[in-house]
Short mmCIF file of C-alpha atoms in Angstrom, two decimals:
data_model
loop_
_atom_site.label_atom_id
_atom_site.label_comp_id
_atom_site.label_asym_id
_atom_site.label_seq_id
_atom_site.Cartn_x
_atom_site.Cartn_y
_atom_site.Cartn_z
CA MET A 22 93.08 89.39 95.14
CA LYS A 23 94.28 85.72 93.95
CA PHE A 24 94.81 84.97 90.50
CA ALA A 25 95.46 83.01 88.47
CA SER A 26 97.26 81.66 84.50
CA ILE A 27 94.39 81.21 81.49
CA ARG A 28 94.66 77.80 80.69
CA PHE A 29 94.26 75.43 78.14
CA VAL A 30 90.09 76.59 76.74
CA PHE A 31 92.56 79.75 75.17
CA LEU A 32 94.23 77.79 72.83
CA ILE A 33 92.02 78.20 69.42
CA ILE A 34 91.68 82.35 70.78
CA ALA A 35 95.29 82.67 70.67
CA LEU A 36 94.57 80.59 67.21
CA ILE A 37 92.75 82.97 66.38
CA LEU A 38 94.81 85.85 68.15
CA SER A 39 98.18 85.23 65.32
CA LEU A 40 95.48 87.24 62.59
CA HIS A 41 95.63 90.30 64.50
CA PRO A 42 97.96 93.14 65.34
CA PRO A 43 99.72 92.55 69.37
CA ALA A 44 96.58 94.40 71.54
CA PHE A 45 97.59 97.16 73.75
CA ALA A 46 101.10 97.49 71.43
CA ASP A 47 101.12 101.37 70.63
CA ASP A 48 101.20 104.59 71.96
CA GLU A 49 97.72 104.90 70.84
CA ASP A 50 96.57 101.80 72.71
CA ILE A 51 98.06 102.95 75.34
CA ALA A 52 96.34 105.57 75.98
CA ARG A 53 92.77 104.43 74.91
CA ILE A 54 90.79 103.32 77.87
CA ASP A 55 89.10 100.31 77.29
CA LYS A 56 85.80 98.90 78.99
CA VAL A 57 84.04 96.05 80.50
CA GLU A 58 81.73 96.12 82.51
CA SER A 59 78.74 94.45 84.41
CA ASP A 60 75.54 95.38 85.29
CA VAL A 61 74.73 95.11 89.51
CA ILE A 62 74.78 91.60 89.68
CA THR A 63 72.58 90.19 93.49
CA PHE A 64 73.80 86.80 94.81
CA LYS A 65 71.20 85.91 96.38
CA ASP A 66 70.54 83.75 99.97
CA VAL A 67 74.38 83.73 100.32
CA GLN A 68 74.95 80.97 103.31
CA VAL A 69 78.07 82.34 106.06
CA ARG A 70 79.07 79.44 108.57
CA PHE A 71 80.06 81.74 111.92
CA PRO A 72 80.93 79.80 115.41
CA ALA A 73 77.65 79.50 117.64
CA PRO A 74 78.65 81.71 120.42
CA MET A 75 78.72 84.70 118.89
CA LEU A 76 74.62 84.16 118.61
CA ASP A 77 74.92 81.37 122.17
CA GLY A 78 77.46 82.66 124.47
CA TRP A 79 80.07 81.18 125.35
CA GLU A 80 79.06 77.60 126.75
CA ALA A 81 77.65 77.13 123.25
CA THR A 82 79.66 75.18 120.91
CA GLY A 83 78.86 73.92 117.09
CA GLU A 84 78.50 76.15 113.44
CA GLY A 85 75.67 78.49 113.15
CA THR A 86 75.07 79.81 109.29
CA ALA A 87 73.94 83.02 108.34
CA TRP A 88 71.60 83.65 105.00
CA VAL A 89 72.85 87.39 102.99
CA ASP A 90 72.17 88.91 100.19
CA ILE A 91 75.01 90.70 97.96
CA ARG A 92 74.64 93.11 95.36
CA ALA A 93 77.90 93.80 93.65
CA LYS A 94 78.94 95.83 89.90
CA LEU A 95 82.73 94.62 88.54
CA LEU A 96 84.61 96.44 86.20
CA VAL A 97 87.79 95.26 84.38
CA TYR A 98 89.40 98.03 81.93
CA THR A 99 92.97 98.71 80.73
CA LEU A 100 94.73 102.16 81.75
CA TRP A 101 98.19 102.41 80.40
CA GLY A 102 97.19 98.90 78.47
CA GLU A 103 97.47 97.32 82.21
CA PRO A 104 94.10 95.12 83.28
CA VAL A 105 92.77 97.69 86.63
CA VAL A 106 89.69 95.46 88.45
CA TYR A 107 87.63 97.12 90.84
CA CYS A 108 84.35 95.99 92.06
CA THR A 109 82.18 97.47 94.64
CA ALA A 110 79.30 95.75 96.47
CA ASN A 111 76.79 96.30 99.17
CA TRP A 112 74.66 94.07 101.09
CA THR A 113 71.26 92.72 103.35
CA PHE A 114 71.16 90.46 106.44
CA LYS A 115 68.09 87.78 106.19
CA LYS A 116 68.85 85.31 109.46
CA ALA A 117 70.49 83.63 111.37
CA GLN A 118 70.22 80.67 113.22
CA THR A 119 72.30 77.86 115.26
CA ASN A 120 71.01 74.88 117.37
CA ASN A 121 68.98 77.23 120.36
CA SER A 122 68.36 80.77 117.89
CA PHE A 123 66.11 81.55 115.72
CA VAL A 124 66.92 85.71 114.70
CA SER A 125 66.21 87.28 111.55
CA THR A 126 64.77 91.08 110.26
CA ILE A 127 62.36 89.81 108.62
CA LYS A 128 58.68 90.49 111.17
CA GLY A 129 56.94 87.60 112.22
CA VAL A 130 59.94 84.73 111.34
CA GLY A 131 62.04 83.57 113.75
CA THR A 132 63.38 85.97 116.22
CA TYR A 133 63.00 89.83 114.86
CA VAL A 134 66.24 91.96 115.29
CA PRO A 135 65.54 95.65 115.17
CA ASP A 136 67.17 97.89 112.50
CA ASP A 137 69.97 99.91 115.03
CA ILE A 138 71.00 96.30 116.10
CA ALA A 139 71.07 94.58 112.69
CA GLU A 140 73.53 97.47 111.56
CA LYS A 141 76.13 96.81 113.99
CA ILE A 142 75.96 93.53 111.98
CA ASP A 143 80.11 93.12 109.56
CA LEU A 144 80.03 91.10 106.42
CA TYR A 145 84.08 90.74 105.76
CA SER A 146 86.74 89.49 104.55
CA VAL A 147 84.19 88.27 101.05
CA ASP A 148 85.10 87.55 97.47
CA LEU A 149 83.50 87.16 94.44
CA LYS A 150 83.80 85.44 91.14
CA PHE A 151 82.47 87.01 88.35
CA SER A 152 82.27 84.61 85.06
CA PRO A 153 82.91 86.80 81.99
CA SER A 154 80.90 84.59 79.52
CA LEU A 155 78.35 82.09 79.66
CA PHE A 156 80.16 79.27 78.19
CA GLU A 157 84.18 79.65 79.17
CA ASN A 158 85.22 78.10 82.54
CA VAL A 159 86.27 81.19 82.81
CA TRP A 160 86.28 84.12 85.42
CA VAL A 161 88.33 86.98 86.90
CA GLU A 162 87.70 87.23 90.87
CA CYS A 163 87.10 90.69 93.27
CA ASP A 164 87.76 91.26 97.02
CA PRO A 165 84.79 94.80 97.10
CA GLY A 166 86.96 95.40 100.28
CA ILE A 167 84.72 97.02 103.28
CA PHE A 168 80.81 96.55 103.37
CA GLY A 169 79.26 99.35 104.66
CA ALA A 170 76.06 98.90 107.38
CA SER A 171 73.19 95.98 106.70
CA GLY A 172 70.90 97.81 104.60
CA ASP A 173 72.82 101.06 103.39
CA PRO A 174 72.29 101.47 99.73
CA ASN A 175 76.25 102.80 99.76
CA VAL A 176 78.94 101.17 98.51
CA SER A 177 81.29 99.57 99.71
CA PHE A 178 84.81 100.95 100.79
CA ASN A 179 87.30 100.07 98.16
CA ILE A 180 90.07 100.85 95.37
CA PRO A 181 90.55 99.28 92.47
CA GLY A 182 93.45 96.93 91.46
CA SER A 183 96.37 96.06 89.31
CA PRO A 184 96.85 92.27 88.42
CA SER A 185 99.09 91.42 85.63
CA TRP A 186 97.71 89.92 82.18
CA ASP A 187 98.60 86.39 83.97
CA ASP A 188 96.90 87.10 86.51
CA LEU A 189 93.88 88.39 85.51
CA PHE A 190 91.50 85.27 84.86
CA GLN A 191 91.49 82.03 86.22
CA SER A 192 90.60 78.73 84.63
CA ASN A 193 89.84 74.88 86.12
CA GLY A 194 92.29 74.08 83.35
CA PHE A 195 95.75 73.71 82.71
CA GLU A 196 98.43 75.74 82.53
CA ILE A 197 100.19 76.34 79.00
CA SER A 198 102.57 78.98 77.65
CA ASP A 199 101.75 82.25 76.25
CA ALA A 200 99.71 83.29 79.45
CA THR A 201 99.65 87.15 78.97
CA LYS A 202 99.00 86.71 75.22
CA ARG A 203 95.60 84.65 76.49
CA ALA A 204 94.83 86.67 78.75
CA LYS A 205 94.89 89.59 76.09
CA SER A 206 93.53 87.24 73.58
CA TYR A 207 89.65 86.63 76.14
CA TYR A 208 90.15 90.42 77.46
CA ARG A 209 89.46 91.52 73.20
CA ASP A 210 86.49 88.90 73.16
CA LEU A 211 84.92 90.53 76.02
CA LEU A 212 85.65 94.03 74.51
CA LYS A 213 82.95 93.08 71.73
CA THR A 214 80.31 93.52 73.60
CA GLY A 215 81.59 95.79 77.00
CA LYS A 216 79.40 93.01 78.76
CA VAL A 217 80.10 90.44 81.41
CA GLN A 218 77.06 88.24 81.55
CA THR A 219 74.04 88.80 83.84
CA ASN A 220 73.54 84.90 83.82
CA ALA A 221 76.41 83.69 83.55
CA LEU A 222 77.58 81.64 86.94
CA HIS A 223 78.64 83.58 89.93
CA GLU A 224 79.84 82.85 93.47
CA VAL A 225 80.74 84.21 96.27
CA GLN A 226 83.78 82.53 96.87
CA LYS A 227 84.61 83.24 100.68
CA ALA A 228 82.91 85.33 103.23
CA HIS A 229 82.45 86.27 106.71
CA ILE A 230 80.30 87.46 109.47
CA ASN A 231 80.17 89.56 112.75
CA LEU A 232 77.39 88.83 115.30
CA TYR A 233 78.27 89.82 118.38
CA ALA A 234 76.41 92.58 118.55
CA VAL A 235 73.37 90.12 117.48
CA GLY A 236 74.29 87.84 120.45
CA GLU A 237 74.74 90.78 123.23
CA TRP A 238 71.11 92.35 122.56
CA LEU A 239 69.88 88.35 122.33
CA ALA A 240 72.34 88.10 125.84
CA LYS A 241 70.20 91.55 127.24
CA ARG A 242 66.97 90.56 125.99
CA ASP A 243 66.78 87.26 127.37
CA GLN A 244 68.04 88.84 131.01
CA LYS A 245 65.05 91.45 131.00
CA ILE A 246 63.09 88.23 130.40
CA ALA A 247 64.80 86.30 133.21
CA GLN A 248 64.36 89.26 135.53
CA ASP A 249 61.44 90.43 134.44
CA LYS A 250 59.94 86.86 135.52
CA LEU A 251 61.88 86.62 138.91
CA ASP A 252 60.29 89.41 140.18
CA GLN A 253 56.68 87.80 139.63
CA ALA A 254 57.92 84.99 141.04
CA ARG A 255 59.49 86.86 144.15
CA THR A 256 56.36 88.75 144.58
CA ARG A 257 54.31 85.69 144.77
CA GLN A 258 56.53 83.83 147.08
CA ASN A 259 55.82 87.34 149.32
CA ASP A 260 52.06 85.63 149.36
CA ILE A 261 53.03 83.12 151.13
CA PRO A 262 51.45 82.54 154.61
CA ASP A 263 54.08 83.18 157.31
CA ASP A 264 51.87 81.72 160.04
CA PRO A 265 53.29 78.02 160.77
CA GLU A 266 49.91 76.51 161.26
CA LYS A 267 48.33 77.24 157.85
CA GLU A 268 49.22 74.87 155.73
CA ILE A 269 51.48 75.76 152.92
CA SER A 270 49.58 74.48 149.26
CA GLU A 271 51.45 72.93 146.58
CA ALA A 272 51.09 76.37 144.33
CA ASP A 273 52.38 77.83 147.51
CA ILE A 274 55.75 75.27 146.67
CA GLN A 275 55.57 75.87 143.30
CA ASN A 276 56.53 79.59 143.68
CA LEU A 277 59.50 78.42 146.30
CA PHE A 278 61.00 76.97 143.59
CA GLU A 279 60.23 78.93 140.69
CA SER A 280 61.94 82.26 142.09
CA THR A 281 65.23 79.63 142.65
CA PHE A 282 65.12 78.37 139.44
CA ARG A 283 64.51 81.60 138.15
CA ALA A 284 67.54 83.50 139.76
CA GLN A 285 70.10 80.85 138.96
CA ARG A 286 68.70 81.72 135.03
CA LEU A 287 69.58 85.36 135.44
CA GLU A 288 72.74 85.02 136.72
CA GLN A 289 73.49 82.15 133.63
CA ILE A 290 72.40 85.11 131.46
CA GLN A 291 74.77 87.80 133.11
CA ASP A 292 77.89 85.28 132.61
CA ARG A 293 76.79 84.28 128.56
CA PHE A 294 78.43 87.41 127.21
CA PRO A 295 81.67 89.60 128.11
CA THR A 296 80.63 93.40 128.89
CA ASP A 297 82.80 94.40 125.72
CA ILE A 298 81.85 92.76 122.34
CA PRO A 299 85.46 91.45 120.78
CA VAL A 300 87.26 93.57 118.73
CA ASN A 301 87.42 92.99 114.70
CA GLU A 302 90.50 93.16 114.86
CA ASP A 303 91.08 92.15 110.74
CA LEU A 304 88.27 93.90 110.02
CA LEU A 305 90.35 97.30 111.44
CA ALA A 306 93.53 96.16 109.64
CA ARG A 307 92.20 95.85 105.96
CA ALA A 308 90.27 99.48 106.73
CA GLU A 309 93.72 100.57 108.20
CA ASN A 310 95.18 99.13 104.44
CA LEU A 311 92.84 100.95 102.37
CA LYS A 312 92.62 104.16 103.65
CA GLN A 313 96.29 104.30 103.28
CA GLN A 314 95.97 103.49 100.07
CA ILE A 315 93.51 105.44 98.92
CA ALA A 316 95.40 108.30 100.59
CA SER A 317 98.46 108.00 98.46
CA CYS A 318 96.23 108.33 95.04
CA PRO A 319 94.38 111.99 95.80
CA SER A 320 92.89 111.48 91.95
CA PHE A 321 90.54 108.63 92.96
CA HIS A 322 87.50 108.56 94.40
CA GLN A 323 85.01 107.13 96.32
CA PRO A 324 81.43 106.46 93.87
CA ASP A 325 78.59 107.43 94.99
CA GLY A 326 76.41 104.71 93.99
CA PHE A 327 77.20 101.78 91.31
CA GLU A 328 76.58 104.06 88.70
CA ASP A 329 78.88 106.72 89.81
CA ALA A 330 81.56 102.84 90.13
CA PRO A 331 82.95 103.66 86.20
CA GLU A 332 83.98 107.46 86.90
CA ALA A 333 85.81 106.57 90.36
CA LEU A 334 87.64 104.37 87.91
CA VAL A 335 88.58 105.96 85.09
CA SER A 336 90.26 108.67 88.21
CA TYR A 337 92.87 106.42 89.17
CA ARG A 338 94.05 106.46 85.91
CA ALA A 339 96.13 109.24 87.51
CA CYS A 340 97.77 107.47 89.99
CA LEU A 341 98.99 104.92 87.38
CA PRO A 342 102.80 105.33 85.79
CA SER A 343 101.88 106.19 81.86
CA PRO A 344 104.94 104.31 79.68
CA LEU A 345 104.59 107.63 77.93
CA ASP A 346 105.95 109.07 80.70
CA GLU A 347 108.80 107.41 82.57
CA LEU A 348 111.90 110.29 83.58
CA VAL A 349 115.35 110.06 83.30
CA ASP A 350 118.27 111.13 86.35
CA PHE A 351 119.95 114.20 85.75
CA SER A 352 122.17 115.60 88.85
CA VAL A 353 124.29 118.80 89.91
CA GLY A 354 127.36 119.72 92.11
CA GLU A 355 130.08 116.94 92.87
CA GLY A 356 130.94 115.40 96.12
CA ASN A 357 128.74 116.25 99.26
CA ASP A 358 126.69 118.96 97.15
CA TYR A 359 126.37 116.31 94.42
CA ARG A 360 122.19 115.81 94.18
CA CYS A 361 120.14 114.30 91.25
CA GLY A 362 116.32 114.01 90.69
CA TYR A 363 114.33 113.55 87.22
CA LYS A 364 113.84 115.23 83.40
CA ASP A 365 111.33 114.01 81.51
CA LYS A 366 112.45 112.88 77.67
CA GLN A 367 112.47 115.96 76.54
CA GLY A 368 114.50 116.66 78.37
CA LYS A 369 112.03 119.04 81.18
CA VAL A 370 112.88 119.07 84.89
CA VAL A 371 110.19 117.65 86.76
CA LEU A 372 112.18 116.98 89.75
CA GLU A 373 114.67 119.18 90.42
CA ALA A 374 117.99 117.82 92.28
CA GLU A 375 117.16 117.64 95.36
CA TYR A 376 117.88 113.70 96.06
CA THR A 377 121.70 112.76 97.59
CA ASN A 378 120.84 109.00 95.34
CA CYS A 379 117.83 107.91 93.03
CA SER A 380 117.72 105.56 90.51
CA ALA A 381 118.83 105.56 87.06
CA SER A 382 114.95 106.02 85.18
CA LEU A 383 111.27 106.94 87.53
CA ASN A 384 108.59 104.99 85.55
CA GLY A 385 105.84 104.75 88.03
CA ILE A 386 108.25 104.45 91.45
CA GLY A 387 111.27 105.36 91.54
CA LEU A 388 113.96 104.61 94.21
CA VAL A 389 116.43 108.54 96.04
CA ASN A 390 117.85 109.04 99.56
CA LYS A 391 115.65 112.27 100.43
CA ILE A 392 116.85 114.91 102.64
CA VAL A 393 114.83 114.38 106.04
CA GLY A 394 116.79 116.60 108.13
CA THR A 395 120.04 118.36 109.52
CA ARG A 396 122.18 117.12 112.15
CA GLU A 397 125.02 119.03 114.46
CA ILE A 398 128.00 116.84 114.95
CA ASN A 399 131.40 118.05 116.60
CA VAL A 400 134.87 117.23 115.04
CA PRO A 401 137.60 117.32 116.99
CA MET A 402 140.62 119.33 115.65
CA PHE A 403 144.38 118.54 116.96
CA GLY A 404 146.95 121.23 117.00
CA LEU A 405 150.53 121.28 118.49
CA CYS A 406 150.58 123.34 121.81
CA SER A 407 153.64 126.35 123.10
CA GLY A 408 154.88 126.55 126.32
CA ARG A 409 154.36 124.18 128.85
CA CYS A 410 152.50 121.25 127.96
CA SER A 411 153.31 117.98 126.19
CA GLY A 412 151.54 116.48 123.34
CA GLY A 413 149.16 118.39 121.54
CA THR A 414 146.30 120.62 121.79
CA VAL A 415 142.11 119.15 120.78
CA SER A 416 139.99 122.11 120.16
CA HIS A 417 136.25 121.08 118.73
CA THR A 418 134.45 122.63 115.59
CA THR A 419 130.89 121.76 114.09
CA HIS A 420 129.90 120.52 111.53
CA THR A 421 126.31 120.17 109.95
CA GLU A 422 125.16 117.23 108.22
CA ASN A 423 121.81 115.28 106.55
CA ILE A 424 120.21 113.09 107.52
CA THR A 425 118.68 111.08 104.72
CA LYS A 426 116.03 108.24 104.04
CA TRP A 427 115.75 105.42 101.26
CA THR A 428 112.37 106.93 100.64
CA ILE A 429 109.81 105.58 96.79
CA ILE A 430 108.45 108.55 95.31
CA ASN A 431 105.73 108.41 92.53
CA SER A 432 106.64 110.58 89.78
CA ARG A 433 104.99 114.01 91.52
CA GLY A 434 108.21 113.37 94.21
CA GLU A 435 105.02 112.10 95.97
CA THR A 436 106.39 109.53 99.07
CA LEU A 437 104.55 106.69 98.78
CA ALA A 438 106.71 104.33 101.86
CA GLN A 439 110.28 106.17 103.22
CA GLU A 440 112.70 103.95 105.75
CA GLY A 441 111.64 103.94 108.78
CA ASN A 442 108.10 103.05 108.60
CA ALA A 443 108.18 101.10 105.29
CA ALA A 444 106.50 98.07 107.86
CA ASP A 445 103.47 100.29 107.40
CA PHE A 446 102.52 99.78 103.20
CA PHE A 447 105.01 96.05 103.02
CA GLY A 448 104.51 94.53 106.32
CA PHE A 449 107.80 94.91 107.01
CA GLU A 450 110.46 96.97 107.55
CA PRO A 451 113.21 97.03 105.52
CA TYR A 452 116.91 95.93 105.61
CA ARG A 453 118.03 97.91 102.09
CA PHE A 454 116.41 99.49 99.84
CA ARG A 455 117.60 98.30 95.80
CA PHE A 456 116.03 99.29 92.34
CA TYR A 457 117.55 96.73 89.47
CA ASP A 458 116.17 97.19 85.95
CA GLY A 459 113.69 98.43 86.69
CA TYR A 460 111.98 96.28 90.02
CA LEU A 461 112.04 97.22 93.57
CA VAL A 462 113.95 95.07 95.79
CA LEU A 463 113.40 94.99 99.38
CA THR A 464 115.11 92.81 102.03
CA ARG A 465 114.24 91.69 105.19
CA LYS A 466 116.19 90.21 107.71
CA GLU A 467 115.57 88.38 111.19
CA ASN A 468 117.96 86.91 113.07
CA ASP A 469 121.16 86.86 110.43
CA VAL A 470 118.40 85.36 108.08
CA GLU A 471 117.75 87.63 104.71
CA GLN A 472 114.79 87.39 102.72
CA ASP A 473 114.85 89.59 98.78
CA PHE A 474 110.84 90.88 97.58
CA VAL A 475 110.70 92.14 93.93
CA TYR A 476 107.87 94.79 93.62
CA ASP A 477 106.42 96.03 89.58
CA THR A 478 106.10 100.02 89.19
CA ARG A 479 103.13 99.45 90.32
CA MET A 480 104.45 98.46 94.26
CA LYS A 481 102.67 94.60 93.81
CA LEU A 482 104.81 92.45 94.83
CA LYS A 483 106.17 90.13 92.15
CA MET A 484 107.97 87.23 93.32
CA SER A 485 109.17 86.15 97.23
CA LEU A 486 113.28 85.39 96.63
CA PRO A 487 114.68 81.78 98.87
CA GLU A 488 116.20 83.09 101.97
CA ASN A 489 120.31 83.99 101.35
CA TRP A 490 119.69 84.62 97.97
CA HIS A 491 120.23 88.31 96.32
CA TYR A 492 118.42 89.25 93.21
CA GLN A 493 120.53 90.09 90.92
CA GLY A 494 118.33 90.90 87.53
CA TYR A 495 115.38 89.21 86.17
CA SER A 496 114.94 88.61 82.24
CA GLU A 497 112.56 86.64 80.63
CA GLY A 498 111.00 84.57 82.82
CA LEU A 499 113.81 83.67 85.69
CA PHE A 500 115.12 85.82 88.44
CA VAL A 501 119.22 86.18 88.46
CA LEU A 502 119.87 84.76 91.90
CA ARG A 503 123.68 85.21 94.44
CA SER A 504 123.42 83.35 96.78
CA ASN A 505 124.67 85.26 100.20
CA ALA A 506 127.22 82.39 101.36
CA ASP A 507 131.47 83.16 101.49
CA ARG A 508 132.71 82.57 97.89
CA ASN A 509 134.59 79.78 96.86
CA ASP A 510 138.92 79.42 96.87
CA ASP A 511 139.20 81.04 93.81
CA GLY A 512 136.74 84.46 94.28
CA GLU A 513 133.36 83.13 93.41
CA TYR A 514 129.90 83.18 94.48
CA LEU A 515 127.45 80.76 93.52
CA PHE A 516 124.25 81.93 90.45
CA GLY A 517 121.29 80.58 89.98
CA TYR A 518 118.03 80.91 87.21
CA TYR A 519 114.79 80.82 90.02
CA ASP A 520 111.68 80.70 87.90
CA PHE A 521 107.96 81.73 89.23
CA ASP A 522 107.16 78.32 90.78
CA GLY A 523 109.94 79.04 93.17
CA GLN A 524 112.30 75.69 91.66
CA PHE A 525 115.40 76.77 90.46
CA ALA A 526 115.92 76.07 87.05
CA PHE A 527 119.34 74.30 87.00
CA ALA A 528 121.26 73.42 89.13
CA PRO A 529 123.20 76.66 90.48
CA ILE A 530 126.80 77.44 88.68
CA GLU A 531 129.63 78.89 91.09
CA ALA A 532 131.60 81.80 88.96
CA LYS A 533 132.62 84.92 89.18
CA ASP A 534 129.10 86.69 87.84
CA ALA A 535 126.12 86.00 85.60
CA ASP A 536 124.09 87.65 83.36
CA PRO A 537 119.63 87.09 82.69
CA PHE A 538 118.67 85.50 79.91
CA GLU A 539 118.72 87.17 76.16
CA LYS A 540 117.31 85.41 73.76
CA GLY A 541 117.59 82.37 75.45
CA LEU A 542 121.10 82.21 76.87
CA ALA A 543 122.70 83.24 79.82
CA ARG A 544 126.20 84.80 79.78
CA VAL A 545 128.36 83.29 82.47
CA GLU A 546 132.11 84.66 83.26
CA PHE A 547 134.64 82.33 85.37
CA SER A 548 137.19 83.33 88.05
CA ASP A 549 139.38 81.97 85.00
CA GLY A 550 138.15 84.04 82.30
CA ASP A 551 136.11 82.01 80.38
CA VAL A 552 133.29 82.92 79.15
CA LEU A 553 130.20 80.31 78.97
CA TYR A 554 127.12 80.79 77.79
CA PHE A 555 123.95 78.26 78.78
CA ASP A 556 119.88 77.70 77.54
CA LYS A 557 117.13 77.20 80.54
CA ASN A 558 117.43 73.72 81.30
CA GLY A 559 121.46 73.78 81.93
CA ARG A 560 123.08 73.26 79.10
CA TYR A 561 126.26 74.72 78.06
CA VAL A 562 125.78 75.80 74.20
CA ARG A 563 129.03 78.08 73.68
#
């Protein structure tokens, strides 16, 4: 889902917020489930554009329009103090039209499409816009997932999304600071009723439709009609007398012409569509991605209908990290026998010490080096020889070595992604795995160009960093980056502070080390031993 920051319309709400204690601050607030829901909202006569060749064959040009009805429900809950958005929907195909075709599921309007053909139509890549309030120009965007067949009362195949507070709402205003605070304030206001107003402005932002099945059916229908007319024309042609002395009538000439025309028309229709309908690769990829996400959350169940959606969303809570259940690492053994695992805050072992490397904490996700197998290695051993020999003797001994892979796990020890198959989750196979200050940092490498991607504890992409700059830390809205370039003559690297707008806050600095910002100042150490502090404008402070 695409979200934007809360903007100017929240200024007055923010003033009201200052009179109340902060939202979602203590353990009681974190454990509470807050709920804002819509009724089932119908988006009527949604117009969806599509390429005309879908209905008219490859020779057609231009576009057509399909009309559909979409019924959807939106839920915005807080689970563990963070927003979770879930929407689900179903739909009905009504009609479609091009310059050459007009089909419909309404008998008597255009060419009637049978139910078994209408069920093969795909509606996909849909984005819905819900406006919670009638008077505020603020909305939530939601992807309802994979739709079923047209007319199917079952709801779409989907899993909840978990945007940050900054990204929960959108508005046409301009951005101001403290977006998180204003988003919580606006959500608090919605909690007074717990409802998204049904009569507010709700829209379909985008939608795609696949009508190839209808086009193929039309071609086969037209082919049968053409074949029947050709057979009739040939029957009439056979009635023309063979006697050369008998005069051929004008009707006989017309039959000969029609027979030739019908044969050509049939050939054109047969060539209009391929033998196989093109595969909808986008839809298949989206479905596979959703299946993987749902498989990683066994507690979540697909709702049986709109009325079951709230219960399904609450079941998703078990798959989210609880701030109350942060785990810390512990270790046993040394050298080759070193192993690590995780305990809770009370010291109880939650995950046994079976990893060879562990991130310092596990709050939702953690990075470990997991033993996935063993292999035998022949190690040469050299010794002295006796008798007639020169040099020494060489023998071999067998050594067993563990095979390990970097693995991202949750607090139950379940594998979320692993070195070697992480591309299925992230879209690329990481060259390097790291875990810094509660953030997962993955490095992609292509043709000696490296790029870091930063993910939060919900495996959500927080930031794509510039190429050949490496993540060193984050605080107060700025990422600390170190250039991949060689050090200067004084042994210093190039460090920079990078913001969410994709810009450096000020010119990068050559230094020995640089720390994240703390209370508006960043500590920077130089090779000569000097330590300077900079503000967010790059000014030296002390």
